[in-house]
Coordinates of C-alpha atoms and ligand atoms in Angstrom, one line a residue:
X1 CA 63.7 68.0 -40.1
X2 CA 60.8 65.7 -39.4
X3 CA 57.6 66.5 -41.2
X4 CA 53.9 66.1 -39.9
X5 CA 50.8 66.2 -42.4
X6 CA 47.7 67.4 -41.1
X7 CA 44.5 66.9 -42.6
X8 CA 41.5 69.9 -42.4
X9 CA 38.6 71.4 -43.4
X10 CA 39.4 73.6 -47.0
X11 CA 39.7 77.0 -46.0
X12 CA 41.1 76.1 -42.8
X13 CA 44.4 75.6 -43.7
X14 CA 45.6 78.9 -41.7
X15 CA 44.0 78.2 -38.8
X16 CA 44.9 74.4 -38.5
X17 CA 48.4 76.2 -38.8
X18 CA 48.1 78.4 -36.1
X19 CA 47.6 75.7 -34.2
X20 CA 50.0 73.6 -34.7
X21 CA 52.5 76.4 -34.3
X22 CA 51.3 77.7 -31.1
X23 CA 51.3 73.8 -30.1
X24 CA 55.4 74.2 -30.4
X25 CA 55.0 71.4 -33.0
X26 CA 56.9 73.5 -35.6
X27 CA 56.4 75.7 -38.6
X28 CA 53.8 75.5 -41.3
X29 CA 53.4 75.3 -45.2
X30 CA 50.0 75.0 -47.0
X31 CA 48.3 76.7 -49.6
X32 CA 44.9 77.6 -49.0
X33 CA 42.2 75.5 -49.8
X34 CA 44.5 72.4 -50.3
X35 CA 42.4 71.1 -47.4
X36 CA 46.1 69.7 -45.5
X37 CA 49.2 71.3 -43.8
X38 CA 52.6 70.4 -43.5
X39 CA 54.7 71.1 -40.3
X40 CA 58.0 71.0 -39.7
X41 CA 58.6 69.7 -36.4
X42 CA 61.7 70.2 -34.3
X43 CA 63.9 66.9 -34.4
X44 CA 62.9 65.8 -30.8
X45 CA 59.0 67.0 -30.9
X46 CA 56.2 64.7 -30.3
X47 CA 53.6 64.4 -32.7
X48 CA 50.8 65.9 -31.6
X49 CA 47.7 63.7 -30.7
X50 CA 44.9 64.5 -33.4
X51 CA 41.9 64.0 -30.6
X52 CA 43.8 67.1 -29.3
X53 CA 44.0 69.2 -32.0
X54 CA 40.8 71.7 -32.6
X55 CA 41.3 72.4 -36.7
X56 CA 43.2 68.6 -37.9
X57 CA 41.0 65.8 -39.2
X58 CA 44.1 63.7 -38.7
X59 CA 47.8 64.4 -37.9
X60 CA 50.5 61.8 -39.4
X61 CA 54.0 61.6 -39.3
X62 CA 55.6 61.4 -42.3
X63 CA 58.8 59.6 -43.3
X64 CA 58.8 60.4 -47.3
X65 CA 58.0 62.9 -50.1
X66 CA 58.7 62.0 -53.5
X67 CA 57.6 65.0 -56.1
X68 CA 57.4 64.7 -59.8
X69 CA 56.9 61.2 -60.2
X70 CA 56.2 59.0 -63.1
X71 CA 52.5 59.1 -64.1
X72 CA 53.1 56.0 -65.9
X73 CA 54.9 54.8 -62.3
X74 CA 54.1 55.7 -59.4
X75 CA 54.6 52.5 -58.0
X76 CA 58.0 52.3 -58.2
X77 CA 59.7 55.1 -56.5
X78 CA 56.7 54.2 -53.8
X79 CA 58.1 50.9 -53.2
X80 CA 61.7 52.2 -53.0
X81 CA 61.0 54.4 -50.1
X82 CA 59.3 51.6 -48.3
X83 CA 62.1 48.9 -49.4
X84 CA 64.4 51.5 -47.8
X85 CA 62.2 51.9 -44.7
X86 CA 62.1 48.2 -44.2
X87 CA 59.0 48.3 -42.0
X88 CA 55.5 46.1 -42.1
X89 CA 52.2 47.4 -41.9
X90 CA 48.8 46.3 -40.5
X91 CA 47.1 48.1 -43.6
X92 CA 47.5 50.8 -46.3
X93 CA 44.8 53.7 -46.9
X94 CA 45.7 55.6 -50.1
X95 CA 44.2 59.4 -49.3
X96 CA 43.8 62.3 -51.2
X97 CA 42.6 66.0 -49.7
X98 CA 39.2 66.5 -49.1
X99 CA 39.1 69.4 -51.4
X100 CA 37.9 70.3 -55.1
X101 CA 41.6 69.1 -56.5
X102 CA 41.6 65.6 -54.2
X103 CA 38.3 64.8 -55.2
X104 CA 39.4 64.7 -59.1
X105 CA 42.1 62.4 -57.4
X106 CA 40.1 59.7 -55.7
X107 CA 39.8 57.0 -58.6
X108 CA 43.8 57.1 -58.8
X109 CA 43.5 56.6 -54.7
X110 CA 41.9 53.5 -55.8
X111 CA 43.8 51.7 -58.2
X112 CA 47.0 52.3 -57.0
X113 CA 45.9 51.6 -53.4
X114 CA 44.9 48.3 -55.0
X115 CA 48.0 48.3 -56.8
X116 CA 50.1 49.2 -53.9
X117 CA 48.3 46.6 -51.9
X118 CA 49.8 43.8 -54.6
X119 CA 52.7 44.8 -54.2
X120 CA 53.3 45.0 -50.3
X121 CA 51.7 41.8 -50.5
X122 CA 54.6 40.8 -52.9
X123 CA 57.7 42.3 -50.9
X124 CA 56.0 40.7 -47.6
X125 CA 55.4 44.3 -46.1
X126 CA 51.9 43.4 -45.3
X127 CA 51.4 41.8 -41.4
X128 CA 47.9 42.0 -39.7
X129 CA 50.1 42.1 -36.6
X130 CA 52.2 44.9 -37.6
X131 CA 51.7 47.7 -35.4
X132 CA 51.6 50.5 -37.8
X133 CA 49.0 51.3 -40.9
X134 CA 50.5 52.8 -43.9
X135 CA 49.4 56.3 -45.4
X136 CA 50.2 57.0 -48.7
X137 CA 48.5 60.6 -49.2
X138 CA 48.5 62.6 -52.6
X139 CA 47.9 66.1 -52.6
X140 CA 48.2 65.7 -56.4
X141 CA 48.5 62.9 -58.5
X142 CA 52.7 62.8 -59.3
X143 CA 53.3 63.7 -55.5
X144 CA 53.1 61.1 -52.6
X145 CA 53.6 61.7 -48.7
X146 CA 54.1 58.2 -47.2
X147 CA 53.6 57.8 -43.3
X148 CA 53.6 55.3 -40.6
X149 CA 50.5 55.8 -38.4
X150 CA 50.1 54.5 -35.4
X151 CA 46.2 53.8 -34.9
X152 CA 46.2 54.4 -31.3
X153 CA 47.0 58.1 -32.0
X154 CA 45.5 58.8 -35.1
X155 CA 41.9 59.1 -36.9
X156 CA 40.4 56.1 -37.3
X157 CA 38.6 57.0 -40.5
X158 CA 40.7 57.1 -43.9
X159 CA 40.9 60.9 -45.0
X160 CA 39.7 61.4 -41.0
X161 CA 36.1 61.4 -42.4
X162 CA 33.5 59.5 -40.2
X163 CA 31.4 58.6 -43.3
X164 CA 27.9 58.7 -41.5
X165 CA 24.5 57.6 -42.7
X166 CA 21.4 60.2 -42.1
X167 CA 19.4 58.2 -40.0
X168 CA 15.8 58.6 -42.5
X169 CA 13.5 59.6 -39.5
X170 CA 15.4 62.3 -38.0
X171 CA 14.2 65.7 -38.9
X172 CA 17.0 67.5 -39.7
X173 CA 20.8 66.7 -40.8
X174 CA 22.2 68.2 -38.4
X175 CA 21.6 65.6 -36.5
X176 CA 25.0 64.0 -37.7
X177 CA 26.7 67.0 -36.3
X178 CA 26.0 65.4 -32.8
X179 CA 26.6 61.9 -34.0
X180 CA 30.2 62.9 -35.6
X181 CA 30.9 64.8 -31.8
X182 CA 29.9 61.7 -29.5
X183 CA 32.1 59.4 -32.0
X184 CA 35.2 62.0 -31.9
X185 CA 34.9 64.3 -28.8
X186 CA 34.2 61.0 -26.5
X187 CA 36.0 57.5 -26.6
X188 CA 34.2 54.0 -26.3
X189 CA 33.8 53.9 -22.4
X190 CA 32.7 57.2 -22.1
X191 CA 29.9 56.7 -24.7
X192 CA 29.0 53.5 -22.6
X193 CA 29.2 55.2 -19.7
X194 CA 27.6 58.9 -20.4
X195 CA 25.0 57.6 -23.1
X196 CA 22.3 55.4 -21.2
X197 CA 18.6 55.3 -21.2
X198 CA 17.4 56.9 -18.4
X199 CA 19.6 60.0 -18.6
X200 CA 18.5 63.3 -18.8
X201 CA 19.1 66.2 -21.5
X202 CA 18.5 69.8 -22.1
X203 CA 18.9 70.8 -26.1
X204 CA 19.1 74.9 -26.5
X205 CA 17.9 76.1 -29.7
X206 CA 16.4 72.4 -30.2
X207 CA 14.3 73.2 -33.3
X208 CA 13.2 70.7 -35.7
X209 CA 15.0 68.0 -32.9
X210 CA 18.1 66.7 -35.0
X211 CA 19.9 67.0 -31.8
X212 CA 17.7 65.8 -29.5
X213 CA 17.1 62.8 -32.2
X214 CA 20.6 61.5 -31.5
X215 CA 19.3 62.0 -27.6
X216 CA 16.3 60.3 -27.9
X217 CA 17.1 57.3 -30.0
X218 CA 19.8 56.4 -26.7
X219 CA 16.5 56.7 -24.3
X220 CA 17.4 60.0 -23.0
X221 CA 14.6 62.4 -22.2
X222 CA 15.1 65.9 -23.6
X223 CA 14.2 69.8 -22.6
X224 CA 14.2 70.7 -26.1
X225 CA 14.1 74.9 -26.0
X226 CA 13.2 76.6 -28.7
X227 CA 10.4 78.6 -30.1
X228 CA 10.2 77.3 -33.4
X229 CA 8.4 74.0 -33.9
X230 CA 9.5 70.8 -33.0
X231 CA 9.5 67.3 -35.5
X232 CA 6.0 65.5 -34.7
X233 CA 7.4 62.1 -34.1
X234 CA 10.1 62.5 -32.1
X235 CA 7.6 64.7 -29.3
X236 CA 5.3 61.5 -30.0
X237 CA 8.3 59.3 -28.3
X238 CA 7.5 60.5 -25.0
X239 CA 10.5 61.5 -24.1
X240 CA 10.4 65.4 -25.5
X241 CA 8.9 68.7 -23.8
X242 CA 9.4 71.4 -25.7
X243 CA 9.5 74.5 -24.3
X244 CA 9.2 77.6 -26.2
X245 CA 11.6 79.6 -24.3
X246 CA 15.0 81.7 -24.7
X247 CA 17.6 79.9 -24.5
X248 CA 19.8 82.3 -22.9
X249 CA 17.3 82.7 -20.1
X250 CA 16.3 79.1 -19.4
X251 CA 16.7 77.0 -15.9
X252 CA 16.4 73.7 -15.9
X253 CA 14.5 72.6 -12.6
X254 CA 16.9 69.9 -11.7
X255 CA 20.6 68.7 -12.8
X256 CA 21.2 67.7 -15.9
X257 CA 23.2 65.1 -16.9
X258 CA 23.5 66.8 -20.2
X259 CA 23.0 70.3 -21.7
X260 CA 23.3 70.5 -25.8
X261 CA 23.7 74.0 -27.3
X262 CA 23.2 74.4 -31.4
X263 CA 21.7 77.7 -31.2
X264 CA 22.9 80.7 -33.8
X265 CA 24.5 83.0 -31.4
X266 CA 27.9 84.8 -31.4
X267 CA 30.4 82.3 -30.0
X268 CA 31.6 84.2 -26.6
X269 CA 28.0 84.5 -25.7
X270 CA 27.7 80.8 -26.0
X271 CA 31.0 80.1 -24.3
X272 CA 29.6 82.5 -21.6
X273 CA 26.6 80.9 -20.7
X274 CA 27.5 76.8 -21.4
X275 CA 30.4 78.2 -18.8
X276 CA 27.5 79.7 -16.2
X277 CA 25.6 76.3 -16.5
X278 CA 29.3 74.4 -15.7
X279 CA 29.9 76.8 -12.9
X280 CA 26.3 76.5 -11.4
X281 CA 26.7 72.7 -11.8
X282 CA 23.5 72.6 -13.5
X283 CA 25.0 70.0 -16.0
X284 CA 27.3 67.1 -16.0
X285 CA 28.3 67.5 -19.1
X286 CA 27.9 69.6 -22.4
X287 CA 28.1 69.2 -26.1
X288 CA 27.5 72.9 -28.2
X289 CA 28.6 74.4 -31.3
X290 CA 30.5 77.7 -31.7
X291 CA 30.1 79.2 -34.7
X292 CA 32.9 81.2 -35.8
X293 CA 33.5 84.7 -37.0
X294 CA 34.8 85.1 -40.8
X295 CA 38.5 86.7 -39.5
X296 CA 40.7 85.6 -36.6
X297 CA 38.7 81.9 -36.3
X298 CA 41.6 80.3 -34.1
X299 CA 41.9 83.4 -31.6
X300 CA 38.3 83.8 -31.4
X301 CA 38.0 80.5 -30.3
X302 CA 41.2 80.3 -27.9
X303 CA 39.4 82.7 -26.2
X304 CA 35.9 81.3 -25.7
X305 CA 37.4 77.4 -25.3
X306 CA 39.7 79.5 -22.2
X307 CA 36.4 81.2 -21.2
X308 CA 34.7 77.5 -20.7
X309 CA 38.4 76.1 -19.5
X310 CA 38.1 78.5 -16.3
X311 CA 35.7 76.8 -15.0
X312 CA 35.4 73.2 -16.7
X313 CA 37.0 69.8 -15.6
X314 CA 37.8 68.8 -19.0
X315 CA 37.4 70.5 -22.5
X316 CA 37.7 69.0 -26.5
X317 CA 37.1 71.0 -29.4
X318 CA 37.2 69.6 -32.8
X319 CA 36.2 71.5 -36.0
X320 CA 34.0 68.4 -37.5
X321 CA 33.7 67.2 -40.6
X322 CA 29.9 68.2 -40.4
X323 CA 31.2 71.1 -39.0
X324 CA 31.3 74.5 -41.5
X325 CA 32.5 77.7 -40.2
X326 CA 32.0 76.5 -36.3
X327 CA 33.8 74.0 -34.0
X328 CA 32.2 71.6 -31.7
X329 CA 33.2 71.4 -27.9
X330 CA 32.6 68.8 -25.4
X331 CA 32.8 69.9 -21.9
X332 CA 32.2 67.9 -18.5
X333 CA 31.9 70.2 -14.9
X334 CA 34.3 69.8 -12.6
X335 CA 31.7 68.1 -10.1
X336 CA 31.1 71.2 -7.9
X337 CA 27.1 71.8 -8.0
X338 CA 24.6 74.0 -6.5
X339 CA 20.8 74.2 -6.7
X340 CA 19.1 75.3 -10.1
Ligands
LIG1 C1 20.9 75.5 -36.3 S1 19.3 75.6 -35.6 C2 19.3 74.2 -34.6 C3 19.1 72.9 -35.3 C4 18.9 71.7 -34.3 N1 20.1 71.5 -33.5 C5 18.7 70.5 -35.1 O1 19.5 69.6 -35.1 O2 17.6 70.3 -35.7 C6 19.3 76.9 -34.5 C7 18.1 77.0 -33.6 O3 18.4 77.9 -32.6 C8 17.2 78.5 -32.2 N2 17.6 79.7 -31.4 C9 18.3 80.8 -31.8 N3 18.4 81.6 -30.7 C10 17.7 81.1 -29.7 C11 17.4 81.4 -28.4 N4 17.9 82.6 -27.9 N5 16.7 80.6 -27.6 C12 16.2 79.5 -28.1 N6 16.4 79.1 -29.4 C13 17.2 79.8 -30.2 C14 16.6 78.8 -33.6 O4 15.2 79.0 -33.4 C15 16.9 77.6 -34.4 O5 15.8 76.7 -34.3

């Protein structure tokens, strides 16, 4: 039975199941806070995309599992099963779970990715034009799941991590919150295309402006709504009012080609009103977090990412790596607008 290995958040492990099962993509094993999950899929199921799964950092097919390996040599049953495979690769990341066990694993990612890299290079399974990049993940350090990604369809990022840098000047970090979402919830042309200067924004529950930094340094200009205080230097770019209003009550007095949501609220009363400002068609398109309760996560947020669905053209949710107990949704109206 083909396997998949998923990649998630520790403590997530149940829901990123849940997921996957109610996907069709097949039955689960993890154990909690291993930070990854391993399906077994159905011979003829498709793997599923990881920009469309909610709770998966990443989502790999795998095509070997060797348990209880040499400590001495790992190398060796590892180049076995890719002798036996026969297949080149473009590159090989060697990945460990981001979790309290995998960190304790990450200087053995490195020398025996460097190791491994030798001797790929050796048995001439290393080919910048191969289509595939090789995974070698170890959920502990005598156990190896090997899999062929293909880069198109996978995370980008080795351990699906976005390793961002705070930006010094921006007053808060969650300001990479919004960073990690445009990078993962959008794709190249849409960031081109739905990031100018010029644009317009409206950032509920704004307060100190890590948001509306990521907004500001692209030359948007920002509502930022909130009643506690906004960062100094980002309302001395010009391009800030700050309005010390409820969120939840707020009308912007013309169309928006963006409405950001960050504010502490129970998630259906978020999904509720980012769906009224969709319906209205008083944005183009929305970014907000939905923070999640402590039990039943994945059904709690099936039903507020259906809630925003109803009336949405499209709709992603990804739990981020910057996320904690909340997921982040991108969602763009369906063009229908009336008057603020
Ligand atoms: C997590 S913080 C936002 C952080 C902000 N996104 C940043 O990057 O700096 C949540 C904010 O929501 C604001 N907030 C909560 N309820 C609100 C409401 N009903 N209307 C406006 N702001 C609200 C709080 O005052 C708080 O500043």
């Amino acid at each position: 039975m083909p396997l998949r290995l998923l990649y998630c958040r520790a403590g997530f492990e149940g829901e990123c199941a849940q997921e996957v099962t109610a996907l069709g993509a097949g039955a689960c094993d993890f154990t909690r806070d291993s930070g990854f999950v391993v399906a077994h899929a159905a011979t003829n199921a498709t793997t599923p995309l990881w920009r469309d799964l909610i709770f998966a950092r990443q989502c790999l097919p795998v095509f070997a599992h060797a348990q209880a390996m040499p400590r001495n040599d790992r190398l060796t049953p590892i180049m076995a099963a890719l002798a036996q495979r026969g297949e080149t690769y473009a590159q090989v990341w060697t990945e460990a779970p981001d979790s309290d066990a995998g960190k304790a694993l990450a200087p053995l990612c490195k020398s025996l990715g460097n190791a491994l890299v030798g001797a790929m290079k050796k048995a001439r399974l290393l080919d910048v034009a191969a289509s595939r990049r090789l995974h070698a993940f170890f959920p502990q350090g005598d156990e190896v799941y090997l899999c062929a990604a293909d880069p198109e369809s996978c995370a980008p990022w080795p351990q699906g991590i976005p390793r961002l840098k705070f930006p010094r000047e921006a007053p808060s970090r969650s300001t990479l919150k919004l960073e990690e979402a445009f990078l993962t919830l959008l794709d190249d042309n849409e960031r081109t295309r739905w990031l100018t200067a010029g644009m317009s924004a409206v950032d509920l529950g704004a307060a100190p402006g890590g948001w509306t930094y990521q907004l500001v340094r692209r030359s948007i200009r920002v509502a930022a709504i909130d009643n506690g205080p906004m960062d100094r230097a980002l309302m001395d770019s010009g391009l800030v009012t700050h309005r010390r209003e409820d969120g939840f009550r707020y009308r912007p007095q013309k169309i928006v080609d963006w409405l950001v949501c960050d504010m502490v609220e129970q998630p259906r009363r978020v999904a509720e009103l980012i769906a009224h400002w969709l319906q209205k068609g008083w944005c183009r398109r929305a970014i907000f977090n939905l923070k999640l309760p402590m039990k039943r996560r994945f059904d709690e947020a099936q039903q507020c990412l259906a809630r925003v669905r109803a009336v949405a053209g499209t709709v992603r949710a990804k739990q981020l790596y910057h996320d904690r107990e909340e997921i982040t949704v991108f969602a763009a109206s369906t063009g229908v607008r009336q008057r603020p």
